[in-house]
Amino acid sequence: MARGKLRIYLGAAPGVGKTYAMLSEAHRRVERGTDCVVAFVEHHGRPRTEVMLHGLEEIPRRQLDYRGATFTEMDIDAVLARRPQVAMVDELPHTNIPGSRNTKRWQDVEELLAAGIDVVSTVNIQHLESLGDIVESITGVRQQETVPDEVVRRADQIELVDMSPEALRRRMAHGNIYRPDKVDAALSNYFRPGNLTALRELALLWVADRVDEYLQQYRSEHRVSKIWGSRERIVVGLTGGPEGRTLIRRAARLAEKGAGGEVLAVYITRSDGLTSVSAKELAVQRTLVEDLGGTFHQVVGDDVPVALLDFSRGANATQIVLGVSRRTSWQYVFGPGVGATVARDSGPDLDVHLITHDEAGKGRGLPAARGARLGLARIVWGWLAGVLGPVLLTLLLTGAAPDVGLANDMLLFLTLTVAAALLGGLLPALASAVVGSVLLNWYFTPPVHTFTIADPQNIVAIAIFVGVGVSVASVVDLAARRTEQAARLRAESEILSYLAGNVLRGETGLEDLLERVRETFGMESVALLERESEVAPWTCAGSVGPTPVECPEDAHVDLPVGDDMALALSGRVLPAADRRVLAAFAAQAAVVLDRRRLQNEAEQARELAEGNRIRTALLAAVSHDLRTPLAGIKASVSSLRSDDVEWSEQDRADLLEAIEEGADRLDHLVGNLLDMSRLQTGTVTPIIRGTDLDEVVPMALGGVPEHSVELDIPETLPMVDVDKGLLERAVANVVENAVKYGPAGTPVLVAASAIADRVEIRVVDRGPGVPDEAKDRIFEPFQRYGDAPRGAGVGLGLAVARGFTEAMGGTLAAEDTPGGGLTMVLSLRGAAAAPGADAGAGRSHLRS
């Protein structure tokens, strides 16, 4: 049975119309005669979406009882029994009610696809699992219901449903998404223009990446090697020199001229050892590329032009940006240079830009460590000059100039030996000297065509020829080796300078340092291992790369760091010359690890110091705020016990009321102090379960006067995942604070609403308000804003409320009340047991 096909409507934000688009597709398919059913669609009370269900066959839902409530879910067995050609399944990331066959709805969809049923589904960009952290940082809301990216990537067709933020907010304001009572809260929170713009960009970028994947797959399957300029991709070739910054900025400007332009900076490193470029300069250029929205790549390749072109064609690039060569005029005798070679071999589908810069024509400086060794081309030419050159010279001399004399013949052969030494090094030069001496003896030393030498002077001449050739070859080879050593030492010094600078200044973390080791030595993975003693097992303190080793014996290279620590590298065996620099890396890795632990200890010491500061403030506060109600209680009790005064019943009642009020104040103060102590010591362990707000919020108002609070809690709000006791205490503290600072006769409004998978409680007062710069300070312990009297409390109510709220996974923030005042917003997680509940069906108005 063929697997069904999956089509997904991907929404850039809630309310853009993905469900409407899915139902429109269902109507089109039904009109074409396709057997199409609605397996599950949630219209959320939106009339335009509900109308689209008319005329479509709906599979009855399955009812499930959970925690005393009845919920409906997609009946997958009924859909499989019906076996339609196409099934419409809304809300792919939805979590099923406990008791369902599968935990998530996307797993239900997998069953339908496996049964050969095509599925059309919907998902919003914020519900993709890989984007959870990004969405939370943008909106402040953590999405609890997510779907793995791979599930969406496997879809046969993904269609983006998009809308501008302005249009979406107008749709919201017109009541087309949420009920009117939810609009204001939604527009001022999740549906802010900045949030919607960021979500839209995430959706566009994610879909663009998927399009790139499909394009690369198509080109690979159809063996398309020609570049398709569907999107401007600009490759910047970096050498590690200072001109790289100019090239990166120029490439970024070129990318801005085209829609969706992309910059890819690439540094070609050779495969035979350390790099000699400035690590600091390369790091600066890498940061610059990423700041401009591009990506940095490091590619291994001994032939720079070929590696650069291969990378560009593999990335489907359309342009290459290179700097004008830093060579001086005489250095062009060694070749045309990278820029000219890339421009010549790029072909008609890849444009090459040569950018001028301040370093052009100033020379290339000392040879790089990797380039000091002779390349394959030079070695081949050296052997040709050393072996084939003397043969061709012999044919030329015997045929065209047979009488130039033995001395001149030797000079010509010596010229070939020197050329072989310059090109190929020692061995080709030695071969040239041997071949040349044999040919001189056979063809040019009397008697010719024999190896006999009649004149002793000729023997001396040939011996001198061989000696000079060997000497020249040795000198050239020694110079090349000394140049290689100097370049290598330069590379090592730059790396050591990097370590002494970045690491000792604390600018590099352990993982960054290990990544630097991996890139420098071309390894697959690097791990820093440690153990408590010689008999204890090894543990990994930090690692980079896939499958790091777990003990030094399994590594290709291991370097001890002291008695109980080792740096383990896997990938290849390093030459002995590289271990000196590796030892410096290992020592610095140990320093970084020690620094990180010292920082953790310093953080713990800071927390202890903060605790001491709080205790000091506590003693200062207790000395007054606890003694004040105690003094009132003692005075009242002493008055009641006095035999000198005859108290009336009213007087006795007043004194007893004063005692009760003082005791209540003491109980409240002590409760807050105990709660703050629990928060500081981390002993608050919330018991999270689904809870209805209308069961908790009214109970939190027992400490405020009657008729001082107006409640607006919709009866059909979804449940929230909270600790009932902690939430009651947090709401009580916030409400008491609002009543305390609100004007007399004006009740505090406590309203609740649902936004996406969050539920918000908003406590609105009409008091003096708090400036923006003080909104965070009011949540600190022992802080009271403005001219609050000393007897008004120790300043712990809001600190305790925020601590309890965050312990339950929620947030507590302060906002300005339109028209004056302060609004406290408690944002709580909606319970997973209440999906699909209509959050705007009714209201409850209470007064306390």
Short mmCIF file of N, CA and C in Angstrom, two decimals, residues 280 493-508 588 595:
data_model
loop_
_atom_site.label_atom_id
_atom_site.label_comp_id
_atom_site.label_asym_id
_atom_site.label_seq_id
_atom_site.Cartn_x
_atom_site.Cartn_y
_atom_site.Cartn_z
N LYS A 280 43.34 36.17 15.53
CA LYS A 280 42.53 37.28 16.00
C LYS A 280 41.81 37.95 14.84
N SER A 493 53.67 30.89 17.11
CA SER A 493 53.68 32.08 17.95
C SER A 493 52.35 32.81 17.90
N GLU A 494 51.70 32.82 16.73
CA GLU A 494 50.40 33.47 16.63
C GLU A 494 49.35 32.72 17.45
N ILE A 495 49.44 31.39 17.42
CA ILE A 495 48.50 30.61 18.20
C ILE A 495 48.74 30.82 19.70
N LEU A 496 50.01 30.83 20.11
CA LEU A 496 50.32 31.06 21.51
C LEU A 496 49.90 32.46 21.94
N SER A 497 50.05 33.42 21.02
CA SER A 497 49.59 34.78 21.32
C SER A 497 48.08 34.80 21.50
N TYR A 498 47.39 34.05 20.67
CA TYR A 498 45.93 33.93 20.81
C TYR A 498 45.57 33.36 22.19
N LEU A 499 46.29 32.31 22.59
CA LEU A 499 46.01 31.72 23.88
C LEU A 499 46.30 32.69 25.03
N ALA A 500 47.46 33.36 24.94
CA ALA A 500 47.85 34.26 26.02
C ALA A 500 46.92 35.46 26.10
N GLY A 501 46.34 35.86 24.97
CA GLY A 501 45.45 37.01 24.96
C GLY A 501 44.02 36.66 25.31
N ASN A 502 43.34 35.96 24.40
CA ASN A 502 41.92 35.69 24.58
C ASN A 502 41.62 34.86 25.82
N VAL A 503 42.41 33.79 26.02
CA VAL A 503 42.09 32.88 27.10
C VAL A 503 42.38 33.50 28.46
N LEU A 504 43.55 34.12 28.60
CA LEU A 504 43.90 34.68 29.90
C LEU A 504 43.03 35.87 30.25
N ARG A 505 42.50 36.57 29.25
CA ARG A 505 41.58 37.67 29.54
C ARG A 505 40.17 37.18 29.80
N GLY A 506 39.98 35.87 29.69
CA GLY A 506 38.65 35.32 29.96
C GLY A 506 37.68 35.50 28.83
N GLU A 507 38.17 35.70 27.60
CA GLU A 507 37.28 35.94 26.46
C GLU A 507 36.87 34.66 25.75
N THR A 508 37.42 33.51 26.18
CA THR A 508 37.14 32.26 25.50
C THR A 508 36.65 31.23 26.49
N GLN A 588 46.14 25.50 28.60
CA GLN A 588 45.16 26.59 28.67
C GLN A 588 43.75 26.05 28.88
N ARG A 595 39.12 28.29 35.73
CA ARG A 595 38.48 29.59 35.83
C ARG A 595 36.96 29.44 35.90
#
